[in-house]
mmCIF file of C-alpha atoms in Angstrom:
data_model
loop_
_atom_site.group_PDB
_atom_site.id
_atom_site.type_symbol
_atom_site.label_atom_id
_atom_site.label_comp_id
_atom_site.label_asym_id
_atom_site.label_seq_id
_atom_site.Cartn_x
_atom_site.Cartn_y
_atom_site.Cartn_z
ATOM 1 C CA UNK R 1 0.000 0.000 0.000
ATOM 2 C CA UNK R 2 2.806 2.350 0.892
ATOM 3 C CA UNK R 3 4.609 1.597 -2.387
ATOM 4 C CA UNK R 4 1.443 2.321 -4.365
ATOM 5 C CA UNK R 5 0.990 5.696 -2.664
ATOM 6 C CA UNK R 6 4.592 6.638 -3.437
ATOM 7 C CA UNK R 7 4.109 5.750 -7.112
ATOM 8 C CA UNK R 8 0.963 7.899 -7.271
ATOM 9 C CA UNK R 9 2.853 10.844 -5.666
ATOM 10 C CA UNK R 10 5.740 10.557 -8.103
ATOM 11 C CA UNK R 11 3.304 10.381 -11.017
ATOM 12 C CA UNK R 12 1.421 13.511 -9.902
ATOM 13 C CA UNK R 13 4.641 15.470 -9.330
ATOM 14 C CA UNK R 14 6.023 14.414 -12.713
ATOM 15 C CA UNK R 15 2.876 15.527 -14.508
ATOM 16 C CA UNK R 16 2.872 18.834 -12.577
ATOM 17 C CA UNK R 17 6.495 19.551 -13.390
ATOM 18 C CA UNK R 18 5.925 18.615 -17.031
ATOM 19 C CA UNK R 19 3.024 21.048 -17.316
ATOM 20 C CA UNK R 20 4.512 23.832 -15.136
ATOM 21 C CA UNK R 21 8.017 24.220 -16.538
ATOM 22 C CA UNK R 22 6.915 24.997 -20.102
ATOM 23 C CA UNK R 23 4.812 27.792 -18.613
ATOM 24 C CA UNK R 24 7.886 29.127 -16.796
ATOM 25 C CA UNK R 25 9.979 28.770 -19.952
ATOM 26 C CA UNK R 26 7.396 30.568 -22.074
ATOM 27 C CA UNK R 27 7.014 33.324 -19.474
ATOM 28 C CA UNK R 28 10.788 33.687 -19.150
ATOM 29 C CA UNK R 29 11.280 33.883 -22.899
ATOM 30 C CA UNK R 30 8.429 36.345 -23.296
ATOM 31 C CA UNK R 31 9.814 38.495 -20.484
ATOM 32 C CA UNK R 32 13.300 38.418 -21.960
ATOM 33 C CA UNK R 33 11.956 39.307 -25.380
ATOM 34 C CA UNK R 34 9.948 42.171 -23.884
ATOM 35 C CA UNK R 35 13.018 43.401 -22.030
ATOM 36 C CA UNK R 36 15.070 43.320 -25.189
ATOM 37 C CA UNK R 37 12.506 45.590 -26.803
ATOM 38 C CA UNK R 38 12.024 48.156 -24.052
ATOM 39 C CA UNK R 39 15.251 47.828 -22.096
ATOM 40 C CA UNK R 40 17.783 45.972 -24.192
ATOM 41 C CA UNK R 41 21.510 46.553 -24.102
ATOM 42 C CA UNK R 42 21.355 49.621 -26.315
ATOM 43 C CA UNK R 43 17.861 50.855 -25.496
ATOM 44 C CA UNK R 44 17.082 54.303 -24.170
ATOM 45 C CA UNK R 45 15.272 52.977 -21.101
ATOM 46 C CA UNK R 46 18.138 50.725 -20.095
ATOM 47 C CA UNK R 47 20.640 53.556 -20.390
ATOM 48 C CA UNK R 48 18.417 55.901 -18.407
ATOM 49 C CA UNK R 49 17.876 53.295 -15.670
ATOM 50 C CA UNK R 50 21.581 52.555 -15.468
ATOM 51 C CA UNK R 51 22.395 56.233 -15.238
ATOM 52 C CA UNK R 52 19.789 56.737 -12.534
ATOM 53 C CA UNK R 53 21.339 53.937 -10.454
ATOM 54 C CA UNK R 54 24.833 55.288 -11.031
ATOM 55 C CA UNK R 55 23.843 58.838 -10.215
ATOM 56 C CA UNK R 56 22.472 57.730 -6.876
ATOM 57 C CA UNK R 57 25.459 55.553 -6.066
ATOM 58 C CA UNK R 58 23.647 52.221 -6.284
ATOM 59 C CA UNK R 59 26.017 49.337 -5.583
ATOM 60 C CA UNK R 60 24.696 47.506 -8.654
ATOM 61 C CA UNK R 61 25.263 50.471 -10.997
ATOM 62 C CA UNK R 62 26.191 49.380 -14.503
ATOM 63 C CA UNK R 63 27.355 52.768 -15.753
ATOM 64 C CA UNK R 64 30.334 54.607 -14.346
ATOM 65 C CA UNK R 65 30.547 58.057 -15.966
ATOM 66 C CA UNK R 66 34.207 58.353 -15.073
ATOM 67 C CA UNK R 67 35.183 55.036 -16.632
ATOM 68 C CA UNK R 68 37.609 55.822 -19.460
ATOM 69 C CA UNK R 69 35.901 53.269 -21.717
ATOM 70 C CA UNK R 70 32.411 54.799 -21.437
ATOM 71 C CA UNK R 71 31.350 57.823 -23.450
ATOM 72 C CA UNK R 72 27.778 58.680 -22.585
ATOM 73 C CA UNK R 73 25.985 61.955 -22.070
ATOM 74 C CA UNK R 74 25.247 60.994 -18.456
ATOM 75 C CA UNK R 75 22.306 63.353 -18.116
ATOM 76 C CA UNK R 76 19.423 62.714 -15.748
ATOM 77 C CA UNK R 77 16.855 64.715 -17.662
ATOM 78 C CA UNK R 78 16.458 65.871 -21.228
ATOM 79 C CA UNK R 79 15.900 69.605 -20.844
ATOM 80 C CA UNK R 80 13.936 69.799 -24.084
ATOM 81 C CA UNK R 81 11.219 67.687 -22.483
ATOM 82 C CA UNK R 82 10.950 69.817 -19.343
ATOM 83 C CA UNK R 83 7.977 72.192 -19.400
ATOM 84 C CA UNK R 84 9.352 75.312 -17.709
ATOM 85 C CA UNK R 85 12.467 77.223 -16.745
ATOM 86 C CA UNK R 86 11.742 76.349 -13.123
ATOM 87 C CA UNK R 87 11.835 72.592 -13.778
ATOM 88 C CA UNK R 88 15.027 73.007 -15.806
ATOM 89 C CA UNK R 89 16.679 74.895 -12.964
ATOM 90 C CA UNK R 90 15.688 72.135 -10.548
ATOM 91 C CA UNK R 91 17.020 69.457 -12.901
ATOM 92 C CA UNK R 92 20.350 71.267 -13.263
ATOM 93 C CA UNK R 93 20.953 71.579 -9.536
ATOM 94 C CA UNK R 94 20.014 67.923 -9.085
ATOM 95 C CA UNK R 95 22.416 66.937 -11.853
ATOM 96 C CA UNK R 96 25.278 68.788 -10.155
ATOM 97 C CA UNK R 97 24.497 67.270 -6.750
ATOM 98 C CA UNK R 98 24.342 63.747 -8.163
ATOM 99 C CA UNK R 99 27.638 63.980 -10.055
ATOM 100 C CA UNK R 100 29.388 65.649 -7.123
ATOM 101 C CA UNK R 101 28.264 62.777 -4.897
ATOM 102 C CA UNK R 102 29.882 60.290 -7.267
ATOM 103 C CA UNK R 103 33.070 62.353 -7.448
ATOM 104 C CA UNK R 104 33.247 62.477 -3.667
ATOM 105 C CA UNK R 105 32.627 58.744 -3.351
ATOM 106 C CA UNK R 106 35.337 57.951 -5.906
ATOM 107 C CA UNK R 107 37.684 60.624 -4.509
ATOM 108 C CA UNK R 108 37.913 62.218 -7.938
ATOM 109 C CA UNK R 109 39.422 65.592 -8.679
ATOM 110 C CA UNK R 110 39.495 67.220 -12.119
ATOM 111 C CA UNK R 111 42.855 67.802 -13.829
ATOM 112 C CA UNK R 112 44.663 70.936 -12.641
ATOM 113 C CA UNK R 113 42.741 70.923 -9.392
ATOM 114 C CA UNK R 114 44.395 70.106 -6.071
ATOM 115 C CA UNK R 115 42.090 68.396 -3.612
ATOM 116 C CA UNK R 116 40.857 70.762 -0.949
ATOM 117 C CA UNK R 117 41.905 73.874 -2.883
ATOM 118 C CA UNK R 118 38.867 76.118 -3.206
ATOM 119 C CA UNK R 119 38.951 79.179 -5.384
ATOM 120 C CA UNK R 120 36.471 81.928 -4.553
ATOM 121 C CA UNK R 121 38.188 84.675 -6.540
ATOM 122 C CA UNK R 122 35.607 84.348 -9.311
ATOM 123 C CA UNK R 123 32.619 85.030 -7.100
ATOM 124 C CA UNK R 124 31.338 88.609 -7.142
ATOM 125 C CA UNK R 125 29.528 89.734 -4.000
ATOM 126 C CA UNK R 126 26.647 92.196 -3.764
ATOM 127 C CA UNK R 127 25.837 92.792 -0.096
ATOM 128 C CA UNK R 128 22.832 95.058 -0.592
ATOM 129 C CA UNK R 129 20.892 92.397 -2.514
ATOM 130 C CA UNK R 130 22.691 89.450 -0.830
ATOM 131 C CA UNK R 131 23.763 87.896 -4.109
ATOM 132 C CA UNK R 132 26.803 85.840 -5.090
ATOM 133 C CA UNK R 133 27.570 85.496 -8.791
ATOM 134 C CA UNK R 134 30.369 83.274 -10.076
ATOM 135 C CA UNK R 135 31.582 84.744 -13.312
ATOM 136 C CA UNK R 136 32.908 82.662 -16.189
ATOM 137 C CA UNK R 137 34.846 84.311 -19.025
ATOM 138 C CA UNK R 138 33.139 83.809 -22.403
ATOM 139 C CA UNK R 139 29.737 83.297 -20.759
ATOM 140 C CA UNK R 140 28.210 86.806 -20.910
ATOM 141 C CA UNK R 141 30.511 87.794 -18.058
ATOM 142 C CA UNK R 142 30.856 91.405 -19.223
ATOM 143 C CA UNK R 143 27.093 91.916 -19.328
ATOM 144 C CA UNK R 144 26.613 90.506 -15.843
ATOM 145 C CA UNK R 145 29.298 92.893 -14.607
ATOM 146 C CA UNK R 146 27.366 95.761 -16.182
ATOM 147 C CA UNK R 147 24.305 94.668 -14.226
ATOM 148 C CA UNK R 148 26.276 94.526 -10.969
ATOM 149 C CA UNK R 149 27.556 98.058 -11.571
ATOM 150 C CA UNK R 150 23.912 99.113 -11.707
ATOM 151 C CA UNK R 151 23.071 97.141 -8.549
ATOM 152 C CA UNK R 152 25.941 98.820 -6.715
ATOM 153 C CA UNK R 153 24.770 102.264 -7.782
ATOM 154 C CA UNK R 154 28.059 102.963 -9.541
ATOM 155 C CA UNK R 155 26.145 103.610 -12.765
ATOM 156 C CA UNK R 156 22.456 104.564 -13.093
ATOM 157 C CA UNK R 157 20.372 101.465 -13.859
ATOM 158 C CA UNK R 158 19.065 103.072 -17.030
ATOM 159 C CA UNK R 159 22.647 103.476 -18.304
ATOM 160 C CA UNK R 160 23.812 99.896 -17.671
ATOM 161 C CA UNK R 161 23.326 98.831 -21.294
ATOM 162 C CA UNK R 162 25.530 101.711 -22.467
ATOM 163 C CA UNK R 163 28.633 100.904 -20.397
ATOM 164 C CA UNK R 164 31.524 100.035 -22.690
ATOM 165 C CA UNK R 165 33.531 96.864 -22.237
ATOM 166 C CA UNK R 166 36.642 98.968 -21.713
ATOM 167 C CA UNK R 167 35.036 100.842 -18.817
ATOM 168 C CA UNK R 168 33.810 97.601 -17.237
ATOM 169 C CA UNK R 169 37.339 96.184 -16.992
ATOM 170 C CA UNK R 170 39.481 99.284 -16.622
ATOM 171 C CA UNK R 171 37.441 102.162 -15.241
ATOM 172 C CA UNK R 172 35.193 100.205 -12.859
ATOM 173 C CA UNK R 173 37.101 96.975 -12.228
ATOM 174 C CA UNK R 174 38.161 97.934 -8.699
ATOM 175 C CA UNK R 175 34.569 98.617 -7.685
ATOM 176 C CA UNK R 176 33.691 94.904 -7.707
ATOM 177 C CA UNK R 177 33.888 92.957 -4.455
ATOM 178 C CA UNK R 178 35.150 89.371 -4.690
ATOM 179 C CA UNK R 179 34.511 86.660 -2.158
ATOM 180 C CA UNK R 180 38.186 85.846 -1.641
ATOM 181 C CA UNK R 181 38.592 89.297 -0.072
ATOM 182 C CA UNK R 182 36.658 88.013 2.963
ATOM 183 C CA UNK R 183 37.967 85.848 5.778
ATOM 184 C CA UNK R 184 37.211 82.139 5.551
ATOM 185 C CA UNK R 185 34.598 82.339 8.306
ATOM 186 C CA UNK R 186 32.916 85.270 6.540
ATOM 187 C CA UNK R 187 32.924 83.390 3.232
ATOM 188 C CA UNK R 188 31.159 80.470 4.896
ATOM 189 C CA UNK R 189 28.516 82.836 6.210
ATOM 190 C CA UNK R 190 28.047 84.468 2.800
ATOM 191 C CA UNK R 191 27.571 81.095 1.105
ATOM 192 C CA UNK R 192 25.045 80.066 3.745
ATOM 193 C CA UNK R 193 22.992 83.273 3.721
ATOM 194 C CA UNK R 194 23.202 84.690 0.186
ATOM 195 C CA UNK R 195 21.526 83.510 -2.995
ATOM 196 C CA UNK R 196 24.030 82.167 -5.519
ATOM 197 C CA UNK R 197 23.915 81.830 -9.283
ATOM 198 C CA UNK R 198 26.126 80.803 -12.149
ATOM 199 C CA UNK R 199 25.667 80.719 -15.920
ATOM 200 C CA UNK R 200 27.549 78.005 -17.821
ATOM 201 C CA UNK R 201 28.222 77.179 -21.468
ATOM 202 C CA UNK R 202 28.938 74.113 -23.586
ATOM 203 C CA UNK R 203 32.591 73.277 -22.734
ATOM 204 C CA UNK R 204 33.834 72.825 -26.310
ATOM 205 C CA UNK R 205 32.121 76.004 -27.410
ATOM 206 C CA UNK R 206 33.477 78.045 -24.504
ATOM 207 C CA UNK R 207 37.027 76.810 -25.133
ATOM 208 C CA UNK R 208 36.774 77.666 -28.826
ATOM 209 C CA UNK R 209 35.360 81.097 -28.013
ATOM 210 C CA UNK R 210 38.336 81.780 -25.733
ATOM 211 C CA UNK R 211 40.768 80.712 -28.454
ATOM 212 C CA UNK R 212 39.138 82.958 -31.050
ATOM 213 C CA UNK R 213 39.083 85.881 -28.646
ATOM 214 C CA UNK R 214 42.613 85.692 -27.283
ATOM 215 C CA UNK R 215 44.619 84.367 -30.214
ATOM 216 C CA UNK R 216 42.855 86.351 -32.927
ATOM 217 C CA UNK R 217 42.344 89.532 -30.969
ATOM 218 C CA UNK R 218 42.339 92.752 -33.031
ATOM 219 C CA UNK R 219 44.802 94.250 -30.544
ATOM 220 C CA UNK R 220 48.206 93.091 -31.846
ATOM 221 C CA UNK R 221 49.963 93.530 -28.516
ATOM 222 C CA UNK R 222 47.245 91.583 -26.720
ATOM 223 C CA UNK R 223 47.520 88.767 -29.227
ATOM 224 C CA UNK R 224 51.325 88.761 -29.020
ATOM 225 C CA UNK R 225 51.141 88.362 -25.243
ATOM 226 C CA UNK R 226 49.164 85.140 -25.530
ATOM 227 C CA UNK R 227 51.431 83.762 -28.237
ATOM 228 C CA UNK R 228 54.381 84.610 -25.984
ATOM 229 C CA UNK R 229 52.888 82.616 -23.106
ATOM 230 C CA UNK R 230 52.807 79.496 -25.260
ATOM 231 C CA UNK R 231 56.446 79.959 -26.291
ATOM 232 C CA UNK R 232 57.452 80.542 -22.671
ATOM 233 C CA UNK R 233 55.595 77.443 -21.483
ATOM 234 C CA UNK R 234 57.390 75.104 -23.876
ATOM 235 C CA UNK R 235 60.714 76.719 -23.041
ATOM 236 C CA UNK R 236 60.170 75.492 -19.472
ATOM 237 C CA UNK R 237 58.823 72.096 -20.582
ATOM 238 C CA UNK R 238 60.971 71.060 -23.549
ATOM 239 C CA UNK R 239 60.073 67.381 -23.105
ATOM 240 C CA UNK R 240 56.426 68.205 -23.821
ATOM 241 C CA UNK R 241 57.427 70.182 -26.895
ATOM 242 C CA UNK R 242 59.473 67.263 -28.198
ATOM 243 C CA UNK R 243 56.782 64.725 -27.334
ATOM 244 C CA UNK R 244 54.167 66.482 -29.450
ATOM 245 C CA UNK R 245 56.563 67.902 -32.047
ATOM 246 C CA UNK R 246 55.631 71.469 -31.144
ATOM 247 C CA UNK R 247 57.442 74.329 -32.868
ATOM 248 C CA UNK R 248 59.724 76.552 -30.814
ATOM 249 C CA UNK R 249 58.534 80.009 -31.807
ATOM 250 C CA UNK R 250 54.868 81.003 -31.690
ATOM 251 C CA UNK R 251 55.467 84.692 -32.292
ATOM 252 C CA UNK R 252 56.305 84.374 -35.967
ATOM 253 C CA UNK R 253 53.089 82.710 -37.112
ATOM 254 C CA UNK R 254 49.486 82.393 -35.945
ATOM 255 C CA UNK R 255 48.934 79.546 -33.517
ATOM 256 C CA UNK R 256 46.557 77.016 -35.045
ATOM 257 C CA UNK R 257 43.614 75.575 -33.143
ATOM 258 C CA UNK R 258 45.336 72.188 -33.002
ATOM 259 C CA UNK R 259 48.470 73.790 -31.548
ATOM 260 C CA UNK R 260 46.360 75.634 -29.007
ATOM 261 C CA UNK R 261 44.612 72.415 -27.924
ATOM 262 C CA UNK R 262 47.953 70.634 -27.522
ATOM 263 C CA UNK R 263 49.169 73.543 -25.410
ATOM 264 C CA UNK R 264 45.931 73.525 -23.375
ATOM 265 C CA UNK R 265 46.094 69.799 -22.599
ATOM 266 C CA UNK R 266 49.831 70.028 -21.814
ATOM 267 C CA UNK R 267 49.307 72.888 -19.358
ATOM 268 C CA UNK R 268 46.504 70.992 -17.641
ATOM 269 C CA UNK R 269 48.703 67.911 -17.461
ATOM 270 C CA UNK R 270 51.510 69.626 -15.536
ATOM 271 C CA UNK R 271 49.175 71.835 -13.484
ATOM 272 C CA UNK R 272 50.714 75.128 -14.616
ATOM 273 C CA UNK R 273 49.149 78.566 -14.792
ATOM 274 C CA UNK R 274 46.379 78.878 -17.346
ATOM 275 C CA UNK R 275 44.477 82.022 -18.255
ATOM 276 C CA UNK R 276 40.966 82.040 -16.801
ATOM 277 C CA UNK R 277 39.393 82.026 -20.263
ATOM 278 C CA UNK R 278 40.589 78.451 -20.715
ATOM 279 C CA UNK R 279 40.068 77.031 -17.223
ATOM 280 C CA UNK R 280 37.107 74.596 -16.986
ATOM 281 C CA UNK R 281 33.991 76.051 -15.374
ATOM 282 C CA UNK R 282 33.909 73.590 -12.482
ATOM 283 C CA UNK R 283 37.380 74.681 -11.402
ATOM 284 C CA UNK R 284 36.530 78.372 -11.410
ATOM 285 C CA UNK R 285 33.202 78.086 -9.587
ATOM 286 C CA UNK R 286 33.528 74.909 -7.483
ATOM 287 C CA UNK R 287 29.929 73.645 -7.778
ATOM 288 C CA UNK R 288 30.765 70.638 -5.588
ATOM 289 C CA UNK R 289 31.720 72.946 -2.722
ATOM 290 C CA UNK R 290 29.235 75.748 -3.307
ATOM 291 C CA UNK R 291 25.576 74.902 -3.865
ATOM 292 C CA UNK R 292 24.265 77.323 -6.493
ATOM 293 C CA UNK R 293 20.588 78.142 -6.178
ATOM 294 C CA UNK R 294 20.307 78.931 -9.877
ATOM 295 C CA UNK R 295 22.281 77.494 -12.783
ATOM 296 C CA UNK R 296 21.657 79.296 -16.050
ATOM 297 C CA UNK R 297 22.899 78.269 -19.470
ATOM 298 C CA UNK R 298 24.314 80.415 -22.232
ATOM 299 C CA UNK R 299 22.264 78.458 -24.756
ATOM 300 C CA UNK R 300 19.017 79.662 -23.128
ATOM 301 C CA UNK R 301 20.449 82.880 -21.728
ATOM 302 C CA UNK R 302 17.501 85.252 -22.112
ATOM 303 C CA UNK R 303 14.896 82.987 -20.501
ATOM 304 C CA UNK R 304 17.253 81.876 -17.742
ATOM 305 C CA UNK R 305 18.385 85.406 -16.885
ATOM 306 C CA UNK R 306 14.790 86.615 -16.765
ATOM 307 C CA UNK R 307 13.920 83.830 -14.324
ATOM 308 C CA UNK R 308 17.011 84.408 -12.149
ATOM 309 C CA UNK R 309 16.590 88.184 -12.051
ATOM 310 C CA UNK R 310 12.926 87.872 -11.071
ATOM 311 C CA UNK R 311 13.786 85.573 -8.163
ATOM 312 C CA UNK R 312 16.676 87.790 -7.033
ATOM 313 C CA UNK R 313 14.653 91.018 -7.399
ATOM 314 C CA UNK R 314 17.064 92.490 -9.931
ATOM 315 C CA UNK R 315 15.153 95.206 -11.777
ATOM 316 C CA UNK R 316 17.776 95.929 -14.443
ATOM 317 C CA UNK R 317 17.504 95.179 -18.132
ATOM 318 C CA UNK R 318 20.057 92.570 -19.169
ATOM 319 C CA UNK R 319 22.210 93.921 -22.046
ATOM 320 C CA UNK R 320 22.149 92.054 -25.334
ATOM 321 C CA UNK R 321 24.967 91.197 -27.735
ATOM 322 C CA UNK R 322 26.855 94.285 -28.818
ATOM 323 C CA UNK R 323 28.086 95.401 -32.220
ATOM 324 C CA UNK R 324 31.671 94.321 -31.528
ATOM 325 C CA UNK R 325 30.661 90.643 -31.363
ATOM 326 C CA UNK R 326 31.621 88.371 -34.241
ATOM 327 C CA UNK R 327 28.936 88.058 -36.908
ATOM 328 C CA UNK R 328 29.369 84.266 -36.828
ATOM 329 C CA UNK R 329 28.370 82.554 -33.600
ATOM 330 C CA UNK R 330 30.872 80.191 -31.994
ATOM 331 C CA UNK R 331 28.271 77.413 -31.783
ATOM 332 C CA UNK R 332 28.120 77.328 -35.578
ATOM 333 C CA UNK R 333 31.895 76.822 -35.767
ATOM 334 C CA UNK R 334 32.389 74.037 -33.202
ATOM 335 C CA UNK R 335 32.227 71.143 -35.655
ATOM 336 C CA UNK R 336 34.309 72.999 -38.256
ATOM 337 C CA UNK R 337 37.144 73.630 -35.770
ATOM 338 C CA UNK R 338 37.134 70.362 -33.821
ATOM 339 C CA UNK R 339 36.516 67.783 -36.554
ATOM 340 C CA UNK R 340 40.022 68.031 -38.104
ATOM 341 C CA UNK R 341 41.609 67.411 -34.679
ATOM 342 C CA UNK R 342 43.206 63.923 -34.418
ATOM 343 C CA UNK R 343 41.519 61.273 -32.269
ATOM 344 C CA UNK R 344 44.327 61.085 -29.703
ATOM 345 C CA UNK R 345 43.969 64.796 -28.983
ATOM 346 C CA UNK R 346 40.177 64.626 -28.809
ATOM 347 C CA UNK R 347 40.617 61.913 -26.185
ATOM 348 C CA UNK R 348 42.829 64.192 -24.078
ATOM 349 C CA UNK R 349 40.345 67.047 -24.447
ATOM 350 C CA UNK R 350 37.546 64.778 -23.276
ATOM 351 C CA UNK R 351 39.451 63.650 -20.191
ATOM 352 C CA UNK R 352 39.567 67.297 -19.091
ATOM 353 C CA UNK R 353 36.206 68.558 -20.363
ATOM 354 C CA UNK R 354 34.119 65.583 -19.212
ATOM 355 C CA UNK R 355 33.756 66.995 -15.694
ATOM 356 C CA UNK R 356 31.928 70.054 -17.038
ATOM 357 C CA UNK R 357 29.868 67.873 -19.374
ATOM 358 C CA UNK R 358 28.744 65.600 -16.551
ATOM 359 C CA UNK R 359 28.175 68.297 -13.947
ATOM 360 C CA UNK R 360 26.204 70.692 -16.115
ATOM 361 C CA UNK R 361 24.355 68.144 -18.238
ATOM 362 C CA UNK R 362 25.708 68.915 -21.686
ATOM 363 C CA UNK R 363 25.501 66.524 -24.626
ATOM 364 C CA UNK R 364 28.759 65.587 -26.293
ATOM 365 C CA UNK R 365 28.330 65.897 -30.090
ATOM 366 C CA UNK R 366 27.578 62.537 -31.692
ATOM 367 C CA UNK R 367 30.504 62.714 -34.111
ATOM 368 C CA UNK R 368 32.866 63.530 -31.215
ATOM 369 C CA UNK R 369 31.539 60.579 -29.204
ATOM 370 C CA UNK R 370 31.996 58.240 -32.177
ATOM 371 C CA UNK R 371 35.586 59.371 -32.571
ATOM 372 C CA UNK R 372 36.269 58.551 -28.933
ATOM 373 C CA UNK R 373 34.929 55.027 -29.416
ATOM 374 C CA UNK R 374 37.419 54.471 -32.203
ATOM 375 C CA UNK R 375 40.465 55.283 -30.064
#
């Protein structure tokens, strides 16, 4: 009797397993097929999910933005899909916080930046309105200075748009108050109590704009000074000149964009002095140390400035582009200037610029990204 019962049990289990496992197999295959459609290896959803995990430091993160073999935009939100300036501002501050958290966890520091070294010399202070503004050369810096001259009462608000660039930097330069003029304890208090804003720009575009401005400046003496700095640098670092086959004299002929980029990456490599026009934005404004309440972008300057000024109670008209600007925008020239650059140099540029790309949520051009994959 006992043997018969055991045979019946085995028979029932065998039938159950036979019927059940195909169901599991079908469900598993269907699920896998569905996943391959909506979240496959190269799908948008999979990339977004992986980035979300990585941004929040998940232990199972599959994407490491600072892995040399990964070239992704690493952006939490597509700004084009966000409905308002307010939501974009919120997304930008969240992006910075998330990337800074990863950098802290991985003990990362951008090239040319010593850990613990905080630079506050680029932050302009307005005590009356309790505002801190971190200026970035080649990101409407001159126009923001004009506005601050109006806020300080140095120039009537109605005359802000008429202040010449020369007067901003030579006549009124000493009227600006910078945060590094305060004691460390006072700086901490200012950061805690004042509203802070910054306006950033696409890293490749800003670098190109600086090159065009400083190495093709209409002032011959001004241009000669920058060419002389390159010559002087390689005189002190002859091994870098020999390594990249750099010419000895930069005063006799215009420095090409490729030569400038080699110089730029070499200077960053040895941590030497670099003019502020070419220093990455994150190093000038320290967004991982200073939480900016508002992060504007040059690409949406008018809307962003309007929003920031309204929230900071700045009742001054923001000046527009002036007649002395180039008739061709830098954004239209980015591909033309960077595409002829060899892959090995693009790779070095990326290793420096990626911190600004990650922090401020900029998209690396597709052709640039493809070139990196080939190296």
